[in-house]
Amino acid sequence: MKKELKIVLPFYKVAYAISFVVILSLIRGVTYTHEVGLAIEAPFAILTAVFCADTYVQEIRSKRFEVHRLYSLKKRFFSMTKRLVIQELFLLLLAVAGYGLFFVFQKPMTHPGTKSEWTQFAAYFFAITVTIFFWGVLANTLSMVLRNMWMGIGGCLIIWIATNSTGGDKLLGAWNLFSYSFRNIENAADFTWMYGKVLCLGIGLILLAALREIIRKRG
């Protein structure tokens, strides 16, 4: 585990991720507390894609690829899975910290329609957990298939632009990948946005299940 931590969480990645969250919480203005989650989700999806895109290809870049190929398929699969888990847990902790930073720097007010700040945070925690899981797995999968980190990030960016838009919201509705961000924040009782998160979770699990076969074919 210590070895995997060193590989996937080098200082420069930790530094730019923390800087990203701090800067976001400083410059992204919010008025009410229920806007905090909306301000974080979409930018965090891009951060996750960039952060996790090199999970596999770093073996090639660091010239460890030939040694890595000598391991059994099972060992390589668990190694990649472990690296994804480590990165996504770090990002999840950062997302929670970022939520708090908005309260420290922006000091948003509680909207009259907000019944419980804890319920609001629970919804955010669920949404951001699924968002991090989906975009992390997607970025890694695209990078593995294309054998290029930047093409993996580019593929994620295209999907991000298509779904994080008014057009994507109108076309996909509650099934949009960013359904949480496009939800009706004035109606706290409306949980149809969870359809989009369930879709993200389902696609992410399918991609994760395909990881072993992708590793076998890509080496």
GROMACS .gro file of C-alpha atoms in nm:
model
  219
    1MET     CA    1   0.000   0.000   0.000
    2LYS     CA    2   0.285   0.240   0.085
    3LYS     CA    3   0.439   0.180  -0.257
    4GLU     CA    4   0.107   0.248  -0.430
    5LEU     CA    5   0.063   0.570  -0.230
    6LYS     CA    6   0.400   0.696  -0.348
    7ILE     CA    7   0.319   0.615  -0.709
    8VAL     CA    8  -0.032   0.768  -0.733
    9LEU     CA    9   0.001   1.055  -0.485
   10PRO     CA   10   0.325   1.233  -0.570
   11PHE     CA   11   0.375   1.578  -0.423
   12TYR     CA   12   0.294   1.769  -0.743
   13LYS     CA   13  -0.047   1.597  -0.782
   14VAL     CA   14  -0.140   1.658  -0.420
   15ALA     CA   15  -0.023   2.020  -0.448
   16TYR     CA   16  -0.221   2.107  -0.760
   17ALA     CA   17  -0.535   1.931  -0.635
   18ILE     CA   18  -0.530   2.118  -0.304
   19SER     CA   19  -0.452   2.446  -0.481
   20PHE     CA   20  -0.742   2.387  -0.720
   21VAL     CA   21  -0.991   2.340  -0.436
   22VAL     CA   22  -0.865   2.639  -0.236
   23ILE     CA   23  -0.877   2.869  -0.541
   24LEU     CA   24  -1.223   2.741  -0.638
   25SER     CA   25  -1.360   2.812  -0.290
   26LEU     CA   26  -1.213   3.164  -0.306
   27ILE     CA   27  -1.325   3.276  -0.652
   28ARG     CA   28  -1.651   3.086  -0.712
   29GLY     CA   29  -1.910   3.307  -0.548
   30VAL     CA   30  -2.216   3.157  -0.378
   31THR     CA   31  -2.498   3.326  -0.189
   32TYR     CA   32  -2.684   3.036  -0.030
   33THR     CA   33  -2.556   2.713   0.120
   34HIS     CA   34  -2.747   2.499  -0.129
   35GLU     CA   35  -2.535   2.650  -0.407
   36VAL     CA   36  -2.210   2.513  -0.266
   37GLY     CA   37  -2.256   2.163  -0.406
   38LEU     CA   38  -2.342   2.306  -0.747
   39ALA     CA   39  -2.025   2.514  -0.744
   40ILE     CA   40  -1.806   2.212  -0.669
   41GLU     CA   41  -1.943   1.917  -0.867
   42ALA     CA   42  -1.865   2.007  -1.230
   43PRO     CA   43  -1.515   2.150  -1.166
   44PHE     CA   44  -1.437   1.849  -0.948
   45ALA     CA   45  -1.529   1.614  -1.231
   46ILE     CA   46  -1.255   1.769  -1.446
   47LEU     CA   47  -1.007   1.763  -1.156
   48THR     CA   48  -1.081   1.393  -1.106
   49ALA     CA   49  -1.036   1.315  -1.475
   50VAL     CA   50  -0.697   1.490  -1.485
   51PHE     CA   51  -0.591   1.339  -1.152
   52CYS     CA   52  -0.675   0.978  -1.241
   53ALA     CA   53  -0.591   0.976  -1.613
   54ASP     CA   54  -0.233   0.863  -1.556
   55THR     CA   55  -0.319   0.570  -1.325
   56TYR     CA   56  -0.217   0.321  -1.594
   57VAL     CA   57  -0.005   0.514  -1.843
   58GLN     CA   58   0.242   0.629  -1.576
   59GLU     CA   59   0.382   0.274  -1.594
   60ILE     CA   60   0.479   0.345  -1.954
   61ARG     CA   61   0.606   0.696  -1.884
   62SER     CA   62   0.820   0.585  -1.588
   63LYS     CA   63   0.962   0.288  -1.784
   64ARG     CA   64   0.818   0.035  -1.537
   65PHE     CA   65   0.591  -0.111  -1.804
   66GLU     CA   66   0.803  -0.415  -1.896
   67VAL     CA   67   0.841  -0.512  -1.530
   68HIS     CA   68   0.469  -0.457  -1.468
   69ARG     CA   69   0.383  -0.694  -1.754
   70LEU     CA   70   0.569  -0.977  -1.580
   71TYR     CA   71   0.311  -0.978  -1.299
   72SER     CA   72   0.006  -1.200  -1.322
   73LEU     CA   73  -0.314  -1.051  -1.466
   74LYS     CA   74  -0.481  -1.078  -1.126
   75LYS     CA   75  -0.200  -0.886  -0.956
   76ARG     CA   76  -0.201  -0.614  -1.221
   77PHE     CA   77  -0.580  -0.580  -1.193
   78PHE     CA   78  -0.571  -0.542  -0.815
   79SER     CA   79  -0.281  -0.300  -0.844
   80MET     CA   80  -0.475  -0.073  -1.082
   81THR     CA   81  -0.790  -0.102  -0.871
   82LYS     CA   82  -0.599  -0.017  -0.554
   83ARG     CA   83  -0.445   0.288  -0.718
   84LEU     CA   84  -0.786   0.412  -0.830
   85VAL     CA   85  -0.928   0.364  -0.480
   86ILE     CA   86  -0.639   0.554  -0.318
   87GLN     CA   87  -0.673   0.847  -0.558
   88GLU     CA   88  -1.050   0.867  -0.533
   89LEU     CA   89  -1.049   0.848  -0.154
   90PHE     CA   90  -0.801   1.136  -0.147
   91LEU     CA   91  -1.021   1.336  -0.385
   92LEU     CA   92  -1.331   1.259  -0.177
   93LEU     CA   93  -1.160   1.391   0.138
   94LEU     CA   94  -1.059   1.697  -0.062
   95ALA     CA   95  -1.418   1.746  -0.183
   96VAL     CA   96  -1.545   1.736   0.175
   97ALA     CA   97  -1.277   1.984   0.281
   98GLY     CA   98  -1.366   2.204  -0.015
   99TYR     CA   99  -1.730   2.209   0.094
  100GLY     CA  100  -1.618   2.341   0.431
  101LEU     CA  101  -1.386   2.599   0.274
  102PHE     CA  102  -1.680   2.760   0.097
  103PHE     CA  103  -1.837   2.820   0.438
  104VAL     CA  104  -1.509   2.965   0.567
  105PHE     CA  105  -1.437   3.199   0.273
  106GLN     CA  106  -1.781   3.271   0.124
  107LYS     CA  107  -1.996   3.250   0.439
  108PRO     CA  108  -2.314   3.160   0.247
  109MET     CA  109  -2.657   3.211   0.403
  110THR     CA  110  -2.908   2.935   0.467
  111HIS     CA  111  -3.196   2.958   0.222
  112PRO     CA  112  -3.543   2.987   0.386
  113GLY     CA  113  -3.647   2.671   0.201
  114THR     CA  114  -3.359   2.465   0.339
  115LYS     CA  115  -3.493   2.233   0.608
  116SER     CA  116  -3.165   2.074   0.715
  117GLU     CA  117  -2.804   2.158   0.638
  118TRP     CA  118  -2.704   1.802   0.727
  119THR     CA  119  -2.953   1.655   0.478
  120GLN     CA  120  -2.818   1.895   0.219
  121PHE     CA  121  -2.461   1.786   0.292
  122ALA     CA  122  -2.563   1.418   0.277
  123ALA     CA  123  -2.704   1.473  -0.073
  124TYR     CA  124  -2.383   1.649  -0.174
  125PHE     CA  125  -2.168   1.373  -0.029
  126PHE     CA  126  -2.356   1.106  -0.222
  127ALA     CA  127  -2.345   1.305  -0.546
  128ILE     CA  128  -1.975   1.396  -0.525
  129THR     CA  129  -1.880   1.039  -0.428
  130VAL     CA  130  -2.049   0.904  -0.741
  131THR     CA  131  -1.904   1.187  -0.953
  132ILE     CA  132  -1.549   1.114  -0.838
  133PHE     CA  133  -1.596   0.739  -0.889
  134PHE     CA  134  -1.739   0.779  -1.241
  135TRP     CA  135  -1.493   1.035  -1.379
  136GLY     CA  136  -1.194   0.862  -1.221
  137VAL     CA  137  -1.282   0.526  -1.375
  138LEU     CA  138  -1.376   0.685  -1.709
  139ALA     CA  139  -1.049   0.880  -1.737
  140ASN     CA  140  -0.843   0.573  -1.652
  141THR     CA  141  -1.036   0.354  -1.896
  142LEU     CA  142  -1.003   0.598  -2.187
  143SER     CA  143  -0.632   0.647  -2.116
  144MET     CA  144  -0.576   0.271  -2.108
  145VAL     CA  145  -0.766   0.205  -2.429
  146LEU     CA  146  -0.600   0.495  -2.613
  147ARG     CA  147  -0.266   0.443  -2.433
  148ASN     CA  148  -0.236   0.819  -2.391
  149MET     CA  149  -0.318   1.025  -2.083
  150TRP     CA  150  -0.396   1.343  -2.277
  151MET     CA  151  -0.634   1.168  -2.512
  152GLY     CA  152  -0.807   1.018  -2.210
  153ILE     CA  153  -0.845   1.364  -2.058
  154GLY     CA  154  -0.961   1.501  -2.393
  155GLY     CA  155  -1.228   1.231  -2.421
  156CYS     CA  156  -1.352   1.314  -2.072
  157LEU     CA  157  -1.357   1.684  -2.157
  158ILE     CA  158  -1.578   1.623  -2.461
  159ILE     CA  159  -1.825   1.423  -2.249
  160TRP     CA  160  -1.805   1.688  -1.974
  161ILE     CA  161  -1.888   1.972  -2.216
  162ALA     CA  162  -2.175   1.777  -2.371
  163THR     CA  163  -2.341   1.688  -2.040
  164ASN     CA  164  -2.254   1.995  -1.831
  165SER     CA  165  -2.460   2.220  -2.055
  166THR     CA  166  -2.812   2.349  -2.103
  167GLY     CA  167  -2.845   2.128  -2.409
  168GLY     CA  168  -2.735   1.822  -2.213
  169ASP     CA  169  -2.982   1.906  -1.938
  170LYS     CA  170  -3.271   1.946  -2.183
  171LEU     CA  171  -3.186   1.626  -2.368
  172LEU     CA  172  -3.111   1.397  -2.073
  173GLY     CA  173  -3.307   1.559  -1.791
  174ALA     CA  174  -3.286   1.362  -1.468
  175TRP     CA  175  -3.056   1.110  -1.642
  176ASN     CA  176  -2.785   1.369  -1.706
  177LEU     CA  177  -2.443   1.289  -1.560
  178PHE     CA  178  -2.466   1.625  -1.381
  179SER     CA  179  -2.826   1.585  -1.269
  180TYR     CA  180  -2.728   1.698  -0.919
  181SER     CA  181  -2.601   2.032  -1.050
  182PHE     CA  182  -2.908   2.085  -1.270
  183ARG     CA  183  -3.161   1.980  -1.005
  184ASN     CA  184  -3.436   2.212  -0.884
  185ILE     CA  185  -3.267   2.352  -0.574
  186GLU     CA  186  -3.588   2.526  -0.471
  187ASN     CA  187  -3.758   2.188  -0.432
  188ALA     CA  188  -3.567   1.993  -0.167
  189ALA     CA  189  -3.817   1.707  -0.185
  190ASP     CA  190  -3.735   1.635  -0.552
  191PHE     CA  191  -3.487   1.349  -0.569
  192THR     CA  192  -3.528   1.261  -0.938
  193TRP     CA  193  -3.170   1.389  -0.985
  194MET     CA  194  -3.056   1.061  -0.832
  195TYR     CA  195  -3.143   0.886  -1.161
  196GLY     CA  196  -2.840   1.048  -1.321
  197LYS     CA  197  -2.617   0.944  -1.033
  198VAL     CA  198  -2.743   0.586  -1.050
  199LEU     CA  199  -2.661   0.591  -1.423
  200CYS     CA  200  -2.308   0.717  -1.345
  201LEU     CA  201  -2.266   0.445  -1.085
  202GLY     CA  202  -2.386   0.176  -1.326
  203ILE     CA  203  -2.156   0.287  -1.610
  204GLY     CA  204  -1.864   0.318  -1.369
  205LEU     CA  205  -1.915  -0.036  -1.240
  206ILE     CA  206  -1.935  -0.172  -1.596
  207LEU     CA  207  -1.608   0.003  -1.687
  208LEU     CA  208  -1.447  -0.128  -1.369
  209ALA     CA  209  -1.564  -0.481  -1.451
  210ALA     CA  210  -1.406  -0.445  -1.796
  211LEU     CA  211  -1.074  -0.332  -1.646
  212ARG     CA  212  -0.930  -0.684  -1.622
  213GLU     CA  213  -0.997  -0.754  -1.989
  214ILE     CA  214  -0.857  -0.415  -2.093
  215ILE     CA  215  -0.539  -0.483  -1.894
  216ARG     CA  216  -0.508  -0.825  -2.060
  217LYS     CA  217  -0.535  -0.674  -2.409
  218ARG     CA  218  -0.329  -0.363  -2.350
  219GLY     CA  219  -0.055  -0.539  -2.155
   0.00000   0.00000   0.00000
